[in-house]
mmCIF file of C-alpha atoms and ligand atoms in Angstrom:
data_model
loop_
_atom_site.group_PDB
_atom_site.id
_atom_site.type_symbol
_atom_site.label_atom_id
_atom_site.label_comp_id
_atom_site.label_asym_id
_atom_site.label_seq_id
_atom_site.Cartn_x
_atom_site.Cartn_y
_atom_site.Cartn_z
ATOM 1 C CA MET A 4 -1.176 -12.352 25.153
ATOM 2 C CA SER A 5 -2.586 -10.452 22.568
ATOM 3 C CA MET A 6 -0.795 -10.114 18.948
ATOM 4 C CA LYS A 7 0.826 -6.598 17.807
ATOM 5 C CA VAL A 8 1.237 -5.735 14.310
ATOM 6 C CA ARG A 9 5.159 -4.359 14.105
ATOM 7 C CA LYS A 10 5.879 -5.354 10.391
ATOM 8 C CA ALA A 11 4.840 -3.744 7.352
ATOM 9 C CA VAL A 12 5.453 -5.549 3.935
ATOM 10 C CA PHE A 13 5.650 -3.392 0.856
ATOM 11 C CA PRO A 14 5.511 -5.649 -2.363
ATOM 12 C CA ALA A 15 7.245 -3.289 -5.120
ATOM 13 C CA ALA A 16 8.702 -5.816 -7.550
ATOM 14 C CA GLY A 17 5.888 -5.649 -10.019
ATOM 15 C CA LEU A 18 6.661 -4.435 -13.464
ATOM 16 C CA GLY A 19 4.369 -1.284 -13.583
ATOM 17 C CA THR A 20 2.978 -1.693 -17.195
ATOM 18 C CA ARG A 21 0.203 0.575 -16.716
ATOM 19 C CA PHE A 22 2.571 3.546 -16.302
ATOM 20 C CA LEU A 23 4.882 2.906 -19.243
ATOM 21 C CA PRO A 24 6.965 4.576 -20.457
ATOM 22 C CA ALA A 25 7.818 6.279 -16.903
ATOM 23 C CA THR A 26 8.302 2.753 -15.488
ATOM 24 C CA LYS A 27 10.709 1.471 -18.138
ATOM 25 C CA ALA A 28 13.867 2.512 -16.070
ATOM 26 C CA GLN A 29 12.178 3.795 -13.001
ATOM 27 C CA PRO A 30 10.099 2.055 -10.369
ATOM 28 C CA LYS A 31 6.434 2.982 -10.265
ATOM 29 C CA GLU A 32 6.740 3.373 -6.280
ATOM 30 C CA MET A 33 9.306 6.384 -6.885
ATOM 31 C CA LEU A 34 6.951 8.468 -9.004
ATOM 32 C CA PRO A 35 6.300 11.381 -6.914
ATOM 33 C CA LEU A 36 2.948 12.818 -6.039
ATOM 34 C CA VAL A 37 4.029 16.316 -5.750
ATOM 35 C CA ASP A 38 7.363 16.004 -4.380
ATOM 36 C CA LYS A 39 7.176 12.817 -2.700
ATOM 37 C CA PRO A 40 7.541 9.297 -3.896
ATOM 38 C CA ILE A 41 4.443 7.353 -3.533
ATOM 39 C CA ILE A 42 6.057 4.828 -1.462
ATOM 40 C CA GLN A 43 7.114 7.038 1.196
ATOM 41 C CA TYR A 44 3.427 8.009 1.781
ATOM 42 C CA GLY A 45 3.034 4.410 2.479
ATOM 43 C CA VAL A 46 5.847 4.018 4.696
ATOM 44 C CA GLU A 47 4.640 6.962 6.667
ATOM 45 C CA GLU A 48 1.284 5.627 7.108
ATOM 46 C CA ALA A 49 2.863 2.332 8.389
ATOM 47 C CA MET A 50 4.738 4.147 10.905
ATOM 48 C CA ALA A 51 1.877 6.305 12.123
ATOM 49 C CA SER A 52 -0.078 3.120 12.514
ATOM 50 C CA GLY A 53 2.354 1.864 14.849
ATOM 51 C CA CYS A 54 4.730 -0.473 12.529
ATOM 52 C CA ASP A 55 8.419 -0.241 13.279
ATOM 53 C CA GLN A 56 10.046 -2.406 10.913
ATOM 54 C CA ILE A 57 9.572 -1.844 7.183
ATOM 55 C CA ILE A 58 10.197 -4.873 4.755
ATOM 56 C CA ILE A 59 10.184 -3.592 0.900
ATOM 57 C CA VAL A 60 10.175 -6.626 -1.789
ATOM 58 C CA THR A 61 12.173 -5.260 -4.568
ATOM 59 C CA GLY A 62 13.462 -6.773 -7.755
ATOM 60 C CA ARG A 63 15.427 -5.835 -10.808
ATOM 61 C CA GLY A 64 15.782 -2.111 -11.636
ATOM 62 C CA LYS A 65 14.456 -1.121 -8.070
ATOM 63 C CA GLN A 66 17.783 0.250 -6.631
ATOM 64 C CA SER A 67 16.263 3.774 -6.466
ATOM 65 C CA ILE A 68 14.094 2.507 -3.728
ATOM 66 C CA GLU A 69 16.846 1.360 -1.626
ATOM 67 C CA ASP A 70 18.804 4.654 -2.457
ATOM 68 C CA HIS A 71 15.778 6.615 -1.257
ATOM 69 C CA PHE A 72 15.713 5.306 2.210
ATOM 70 C CA ASP A 73 19.462 5.320 2.562
ATOM 71 C CA VAL A 74 21.977 8.183 3.707
ATOM 72 C CA SER A 75 22.908 10.202 0.881
ATOM 73 C CA TYR A 76 26.420 11.522 2.341
ATOM 74 C CA GLU A 77 27.254 13.569 -0.611
ATOM 75 C CA LEU A 78 23.963 15.303 -0.812
ATOM 76 C CA GLU A 79 23.868 15.755 2.720
ATOM 77 C CA LYS A 80 27.264 17.492 3.015
ATOM 78 C CA MET A 81 26.560 19.667 0.024
ATOM 79 C CA LEU A 82 23.195 21.050 1.616
ATOM 80 C CA GLU A 83 25.394 21.348 4.994
ATOM 81 C CA GLU A 84 28.087 23.416 3.147
ATOM 82 C CA ARG A 85 25.463 25.653 1.186
ATOM 83 C CA LYS A 86 23.649 26.233 4.517
ATOM 84 C CA LYS A 87 20.350 24.688 3.015
ATOM 85 C CA THR A 88 19.124 23.754 6.425
ATOM 86 C CA ASP A 89 15.462 23.258 5.658
ATOM 87 C CA LEU A 90 16.299 20.750 2.587
ATOM 88 C CA LEU A 91 19.012 19.071 4.795
ATOM 89 C CA LYS A 92 16.211 18.304 7.425
ATOM 90 C CA ILE A 93 14.069 16.846 4.772
ATOM 91 C CA VAL A 94 16.635 14.764 3.323
ATOM 92 C CA ARG A 95 17.725 13.349 6.688
ATOM 93 C CA SER A 96 14.187 12.650 7.942
ATOM 94 C CA ILE A 97 13.994 9.964 5.460
ATOM 95 C CA SER A 98 16.847 8.135 6.005
ATOM 96 C CA ASP A 99 16.445 8.673 9.897
ATOM 97 C CA MET A 100 12.935 7.455 9.616
ATOM 98 C CA ILE A 101 13.089 3.789 10.299
ATOM 99 C CA HIS A 102 14.990 0.580 9.654
ATOM 100 C CA VAL A 103 14.164 -0.509 6.149
ATOM 101 C CA ALA A 104 14.911 -4.503 5.181
ATOM 102 C CA TYR A 105 15.006 -5.478 1.645
ATOM 103 C CA VAL A 106 14.205 -8.894 0.002
ATOM 104 C CA ARG A 107 14.284 -9.816 -3.743
ATOM 105 C CA GLN A 108 11.633 -11.384 -5.641
ATOM 106 C CA LYS A 109 13.716 -12.716 -8.734
ATOM 107 C CA GLU A 110 10.964 -12.758 -11.060
ATOM 108 C CA ALA A 111 7.573 -10.947 -11.115
ATOM 109 C CA LEU A 112 5.359 -13.855 -10.346
ATOM 110 C CA GLY A 113 2.540 -12.103 -8.872
ATOM 111 C CA LEU A 114 1.456 -10.230 -5.662
ATOM 112 C CA GLY A 115 0.959 -13.610 -3.640
ATOM 113 C CA HIS A 116 4.744 -15.007 -4.706
ATOM 114 C CA ALA A 117 5.941 -11.411 -3.704
ATOM 115 C CA VAL A 118 4.486 -11.494 -0.047
ATOM 116 C CA LEU A 119 5.582 -15.265 0.189
ATOM 117 C CA MET A 120 9.195 -13.529 -0.393
ATOM 118 C CA ALA A 121 8.863 -11.922 3.061
ATOM 119 C CA ARG A 122 8.248 -14.915 4.876
ATOM 120 C CA GLU A 123 11.663 -15.379 6.601
ATOM 121 C CA LEU A 124 11.876 -11.638 7.608
ATOM 122 C CA VAL A 125 8.128 -11.666 9.064
ATOM 123 C CA GLY A 126 8.596 -14.819 11.008
ATOM 124 C CA ASN A 127 5.583 -15.870 13.074
ATOM 125 C CA GLU A 128 3.544 -12.886 13.697
ATOM 126 C CA PRO A 129 0.882 -10.832 12.169
ATOM 127 C CA PHE A 130 1.964 -8.330 9.704
ATOM 128 C CA ALA A 131 0.568 -5.727 7.494
ATOM 129 C CA VAL A 132 0.717 -5.478 3.539
ATOM 130 C CA LEU A 133 0.602 -2.070 2.002
ATOM 131 C CA LEU A 134 0.440 -1.813 -1.947
ATOM 132 C CA ALA A 135 2.126 1.715 -2.393
ATOM 133 C CA ASP A 136 0.186 2.686 -5.290
ATOM 134 C CA ASP A 137 -3.218 2.675 -3.473
ATOM 135 C CA VAL A 138 -2.558 6.133 -1.905
ATOM 136 C CA ILE A 139 -5.104 6.630 0.766
ATOM 137 C CA ASP A 140 -5.844 10.105 2.391
ATOM 138 C CA ALA A 141 -7.578 9.880 5.513
ATOM 139 C CA ARG A 142 -7.632 11.768 8.952
ATOM 140 C CA VAL A 143 -6.811 8.525 10.893
ATOM 141 C CA PRO A 144 -4.238 6.641 8.935
ATOM 142 C CA CYS A 145 -6.214 3.672 7.007
ATOM 143 C CA LEU A 146 -3.908 1.057 8.316
ATOM 144 C CA LYS A 147 -4.378 2.480 11.764
ATOM 145 C CA GLN A 148 -8.030 2.141 11.537
ATOM 146 C CA MET A 149 -7.248 -1.605 10.748
ATOM 147 C CA VAL A 150 -4.771 -1.858 13.466
ATOM 148 C CA ASP A 151 -7.393 -0.997 15.746
ATOM 149 C CA VAL A 152 -9.765 -3.885 14.432
ATOM 150 C CA PHE A 153 -6.683 -6.187 14.478
ATOM 151 C CA ASN A 154 -6.299 -5.622 18.095
ATOM 152 C CA GLU A 155 -9.699 -6.246 19.092
ATOM 153 C CA MET A 156 -10.338 -9.339 16.708
ATOM 154 C CA GLN A 157 -6.907 -10.858 16.662
ATOM 155 C CA CYS A 158 -7.910 -11.993 13.022
ATOM 156 C CA SER A 159 -6.743 -11.073 9.569
ATOM 157 C CA VAL A 160 -8.402 -7.740 8.546
ATOM 158 C CA ILE A 161 -8.577 -6.478 4.711
ATOM 159 C CA ALA A 162 -9.422 -2.945 3.602
ATOM 160 C CA THR A 163 -12.419 -2.700 1.393
ATOM 161 C CA GLN A 164 -14.149 -0.162 -0.638
ATOM 162 C CA VAL A 165 -17.479 -0.068 -2.359
ATOM 163 C CA ILE A 166 -16.868 0.242 -6.260
ATOM 164 C CA GLU A 167 -20.020 0.591 -8.277
ATOM 165 C CA GLY A 168 -20.752 -0.906 -11.774
ATOM 166 C CA LYS A 169 -18.500 -3.098 -13.975
ATOM 167 C CA ALA A 170 -15.308 -1.550 -12.546
ATOM 168 C CA ILE A 171 -15.720 -3.800 -9.820
ATOM 169 C CA SER A 172 -14.037 -6.633 -12.248
ATOM 170 C CA ALA A 173 -10.747 -5.269 -11.837
ATOM 171 C CA TYR A 174 -10.650 -5.882 -8.192
ATOM 172 C CA GLY A 175 -10.551 -8.861 -5.848
ATOM 173 C CA VAL A 176 -14.131 -8.893 -4.672
ATOM 174 C CA LEU A 177 -15.719 -9.920 -1.162
ATOM 175 C CA ASP A 178 -18.678 -12.093 -0.529
ATOM 176 C CA VAL A 179 -19.444 -11.224 3.301
ATOM 177 C CA LYS A 180 -21.814 -11.385 6.092
ATOM 178 C CA PRO A 181 -22.712 -8.771 8.872
ATOM 179 C CA VAL A 182 -20.852 -9.188 12.242
ATOM 180 C CA SER A 183 -21.724 -7.682 15.662
ATOM 181 C CA SER A 184 -19.028 -5.514 16.999
ATOM 182 C CA ARG A 185 -18.151 -1.978 18.146
ATOM 183 C CA PHE A 186 -17.128 -1.150 14.784
ATOM 184 C CA GLY A 187 -20.871 -1.039 13.384
ATOM 185 C CA GLU A 188 -21.599 -1.584 9.834
ATOM 186 C CA ARG A 189 -17.913 -1.001 8.530
ATOM 187 C CA LEU A 190 -16.922 -4.217 9.798
ATOM 188 C CA VAL A 191 -17.866 -7.481 8.194
ATOM 189 C CA GLU A 192 -16.905 -10.959 8.203
ATOM 190 C CA ILE A 193 -15.501 -12.519 4.853
ATOM 191 C CA LYS A 194 -17.373 -15.627 3.355
ATOM 192 C CA ASN A 195 -15.316 -15.977 0.227
ATOM 193 C CA MET A 196 -13.422 -13.706 -2.098
ATOM 194 C CA VAL A 197 -12.512 -14.037 -5.911
ATOM 195 C CA GLU A 198 -9.919 -12.105 -8.116
ATOM 196 C CA LYS A 199 -11.188 -10.092 -10.762
ATOM 197 C CA PRO A 200 -14.552 -11.995 -11.331
ATOM 198 C CA ARG A 201 -16.703 -11.057 -14.565
ATOM 199 C CA PHE A 202 -19.312 -8.269 -13.509
ATOM 200 C CA GLU A 203 -21.982 -10.742 -13.620
ATOM 201 C CA GLU A 204 -20.615 -13.203 -11.127
ATOM 202 C CA ALA A 205 -19.091 -10.542 -8.667
ATOM 203 C CA ALA A 206 -20.684 -11.521 -5.079
ATOM 204 C CA SER A 207 -20.755 -7.815 -3.937
ATOM 205 C CA ASN A 208 -19.475 -4.423 -4.766
ATOM 206 C CA LEU A 209 -16.903 -4.584 -2.014
ATOM 207 C CA ALA A 210 -13.527 -4.467 -3.322
ATOM 208 C CA VAL A 211 -10.234 -5.566 -1.871
ATOM 209 C CA VAL A 212 -7.808 -2.525 -1.717
ATOM 210 C CA GLY A 213 -4.094 -2.469 -1.230
ATOM 211 C CA ARG A 214 -3.959 -2.761 2.731
ATOM 212 C CA TYR A 215 -4.051 -6.081 4.565
ATOM 213 C CA ILE A 216 -3.173 -7.040 8.156
ATOM 214 C CA LEU A 217 -2.593 -10.900 7.894
ATOM 215 C CA THR A 218 -1.738 -13.552 10.283
ATOM 216 C CA PRO A 219 1.326 -15.655 9.592
ATOM 217 C CA ALA A 220 -0.663 -18.690 8.611
ATOM 218 C CA VAL A 221 -1.073 -17.206 5.226
ATOM 219 C CA PHE A 222 2.420 -18.067 4.349
ATOM 220 C CA ASP A 223 1.463 -21.911 4.201
ATOM 221 C CA CYS A 224 -1.357 -21.095 2.346
ATOM 222 C CA LEU A 225 0.627 -18.926 -0.369
ATOM 223 C CA SER A 226 3.097 -21.805 -0.778
ATOM 224 C CA ASN A 227 0.193 -24.332 -1.501
ATOM 225 C CA ILE A 228 -1.580 -22.302 -4.381
ATOM 226 C CA GLN A 229 -1.425 -22.478 -8.320
ATOM 227 C CA THR A 230 -1.077 -19.692 -10.573
ATOM 228 C CA GLY A 231 -4.491 -18.090 -11.110
ATOM 229 C CA ALA A 232 -5.838 -14.905 -12.849
ATOM 230 C CA GLY A 233 -3.230 -13.419 -15.114
ATOM 231 C CA GLY A 234 -0.944 -16.222 -14.873
ATOM 232 C CA GLU A 235 0.301 -15.080 -11.527
ATOM 233 C CA LEU A 236 0.303 -16.323 -7.737
ATOM 234 C CA GLN A 237 -2.588 -14.269 -6.467
ATOM 235 C CA LEU A 238 -2.632 -12.920 -2.955
ATOM 236 C CA THR A 239 -6.341 -13.608 -3.072
ATOM 237 C CA ASP A 240 -5.898 -16.896 -3.784
ATOM 238 C CA GLY A 241 -3.823 -17.699 -0.669
ATOM 239 C CA MET A 242 -6.124 -15.590 1.480
ATOM 240 C CA ARG A 243 -9.070 -17.639 0.189
ATOM 241 C CA LEU A 244 -7.191 -20.768 1.688
ATOM 242 C CA LEU A 245 -6.702 -18.914 4.721
ATOM 243 C CA LEU A 246 -10.315 -18.479 5.185
ATOM 244 C CA LYS A 247 -10.670 -22.091 5.447
ATOM 245 C CA LYS A 248 -8.613 -22.329 8.650
ATOM 246 C CA GLU A 249 -9.298 -19.023 10.129
ATOM 247 C CA LYS A 250 -11.949 -16.127 10.411
ATOM 248 C CA MET A 251 -11.040 -12.947 8.267
ATOM 249 C CA TYR A 252 -12.738 -9.769 8.261
ATOM 250 C CA ALA A 253 -12.939 -6.815 6.089
ATOM 251 C CA TYR A 254 -13.297 -3.114 6.979
ATOM 252 C CA LEU A 255 -14.663 -0.170 5.352
ATOM 253 C CA TYR A 256 -12.070 2.443 6.216
ATOM 254 C CA GLU A 257 -12.846 5.971 6.273
ATOM 255 C CA GLY A 258 -10.828 8.040 3.809
ATOM 256 C CA LYS A 259 -10.285 8.429 -0.117
ATOM 257 C CA ARG A 260 -8.025 6.105 -2.068
ATOM 258 C CA HIS A 261 -6.180 7.216 -5.313
ATOM 259 C CA ASP A 262 -4.942 4.540 -7.670
ATOM 260 C CA ALA A 263 -1.680 6.131 -8.430
ATOM 261 C CA GLY A 264 -0.456 3.153 -10.491
ATOM 262 C CA ASP A 265 -3.095 4.442 -12.886
ATOM 263 C CA LYS A 266 -2.293 7.274 -15.267
ATOM 264 C CA LEU A 267 -5.648 9.117 -14.518
ATOM 265 C CA GLY A 268 -5.778 8.190 -11.134
ATOM 266 C CA PHE A 269 -2.297 9.618 -10.524
ATOM 267 C CA LEU A 270 -3.202 12.956 -12.081
ATOM 268 C CA LYS A 271 -6.383 13.279 -9.792
ATOM 269 C CA ALA A 272 -3.927 12.260 -6.752
ATOM 270 C CA THR A 273 -1.379 15.062 -7.885
ATOM 271 C CA VAL A 274 -3.911 17.902 -8.329
ATOM 272 C CA GLU A 275 -5.393 17.126 -4.937
ATOM 273 C CA PHE A 276 -2.450 16.682 -3.082
ATOM 274 C CA ALA A 277 -0.970 19.785 -4.362
ATOM 275 C CA LEU A 278 -4.226 21.803 -3.363
ATOM 276 C CA LYS A 279 -4.046 20.758 0.022
ATOM 277 C CA ARG A 280 -0.398 21.765 0.323
ATOM 278 C CA GLU A 281 0.281 24.974 2.298
ATOM 279 C CA ASP A 282 3.313 26.382 0.264
ATOM 280 C CA LEU A 283 1.568 25.567 -3.310
ATOM 281 C CA GLY A 284 -2.395 25.206 -2.732
ATOM 282 C CA LYS A 285 -3.210 28.696 -3.068
ATOM 283 C CA PRO A 286 -0.999 29.618 -6.466
ATOM 284 C CA PHE A 287 -2.290 26.224 -7.618
ATOM 285 C CA ARG A 288 -5.745 26.794 -7.181
ATOM 286 C CA GLU A 289 -5.323 30.341 -8.918
ATOM 287 C CA TYR A 290 -3.571 28.566 -11.824
ATOM 288 C CA LEU A 291 -6.375 26.016 -12.310
ATOM 289 C CA LYS A 292 -9.337 28.456 -12.017
ATOM 290 C CA GLY A 293 -7.441 30.421 -14.807
ATOM 291 C CA LEU A 294 -7.758 27.263 -17.264
ATOM 292 C CA LYS A 295 -10.239 27.674 -19.838
ATOM 293 C CA LEU A 296 -11.815 24.304 -19.408
HETATM 294 P P1 UTP B 18 -0.018 -4.377 -9.561
HETATM 295 O O1 UTP B 18 -0.452 -5.338 -10.681
HETATM 296 O O2 UTP B 18 -0.591 -3.190 -9.086
HETATM 297 O O3 UTP B 18 1.290 -3.977 -10.060
HETATM 298 O O4 UTP B 18 0.523 -5.235 -8.248
HETATM 299 P P2 UTP B 18 2.387 -3.953 -11.372
HETATM 300 O O5 UTP B 18 2.343 -5.322 -11.960
HETATM 301 O O6 UTP B 18 3.785 -3.487 -10.965
HETATM 302 O O7 UTP B 18 1.445 -3.048 -12.368
HETATM 303 P P3 UTP B 18 0.967 -3.037 -13.737
HETATM 304 O O8 UTP B 18 -0.469 -3.570 -13.321
HETATM 305 O O9 UTP B 18 1.646 -3.906 -14.578
HETATM 306 O O10 UTP B 18 0.829 -1.534 -14.103
HETATM 307 C C1 UTP B 18 0.317 -4.670 -6.921
HETATM 308 C C2 UTP B 18 1.581 -4.640 -6.264
HETATM 309 O O11 UTP B 18 1.967 -5.549 -6.214
HETATM 310 C C3 UTP B 18 3.463 -5.471 -6.625
HETATM 311 C C4 UTP B 18 3.580 -4.412 -7.384
HETATM 312 O O12 UTP B 18 5.059 -3.807 -7.282
HETATM 313 C C5 UTP B 18 2.340 -3.588 -6.657
HETATM 314 O O13 UTP B 18 2.958 -2.817 -5.616
HETATM 315 N N1 UTP B 18 3.904 -6.833 -7.195
HETATM 316 C C6 UTP B 18 3.165 -7.272 -8.046
HETATM 317 C C7 UTP B 18 5.025 -7.389 -6.772
HETATM 318 O O14 UTP B 18 5.894 -7.132 -5.964
HETATM 319 N N2 UTP B 18 5.463 -8.539 -7.522
HETATM 320 C C8 UTP B 18 4.755 -9.090 -8.507
HETATM 321 O O15 UTP B 18 5.147 -10.063 -9.266
HETATM 322 C C9 UTP B 18 3.502 -8.493 -8.840
#
């Protein structure tokens, strides 16, 4: 019987140092792109891709994420009394969205460690991992594209993107070989992967981005790795062990990724998302045109 991807894990226990001081007392996952926290874009993508269980890995100071997906009784009552039905609908749609489970990562020991924290809640089934600060704007949600691949291949699938030049060193980098499938050149088989290699040592220009579908065998791998790049338990190192046991694929998704965990990436995403909005796009475009740049 073929396996389905029902659960989506959101590691959200990192310290968000690239976005200080905004992230001193506020999780980076709650930074709003226009008017929606970045993690909500990810949760909506997971739901649109067929996941019906959301697992968020949180840590100290991340209470506002739980509050965001919870019912806000006082706010709803106030909006009801003031007959603000449109706003009430928006607020309710968030808490009605889906069942969210939380698990704590007591110390920020790395992305691999954060994923391992979800082991009991995930159990023995394939699952998705989404990094909320990679916001991907796509006609077909990026995770949905990957679920389609998983449904056919029944193996782990990682999202990948071409990164030109020296910037590749900031990513996990893939060594791949072609595979024949109905997905054409977008799908490749992974031979190896290395976290943040030096530019001269990068095996390709294919970077790992923040969407993964993994088989549960990755948990044993993650519990067997040592700290790697940056003194953290790296998900890439766990996946490299998984490669020794199972085939893994990388998929060049269709869509545009914004690194919203980085200040410049966040600004670009804000402008592009605002321009696309029905209610804001026109006046915002006018405003931008009037700037003397
Ligand atoms: P990042 O490296 O992008 O996030 O980790 P960070 O550490 O929060 O941010 P910077 O680099 O200091 O600015 C990718 C994802 O993994 C999570 C983060 O929350 C983010 O979603 N993460 C990272 C954890 O959950 N736990 C960790 O120990 C590390």
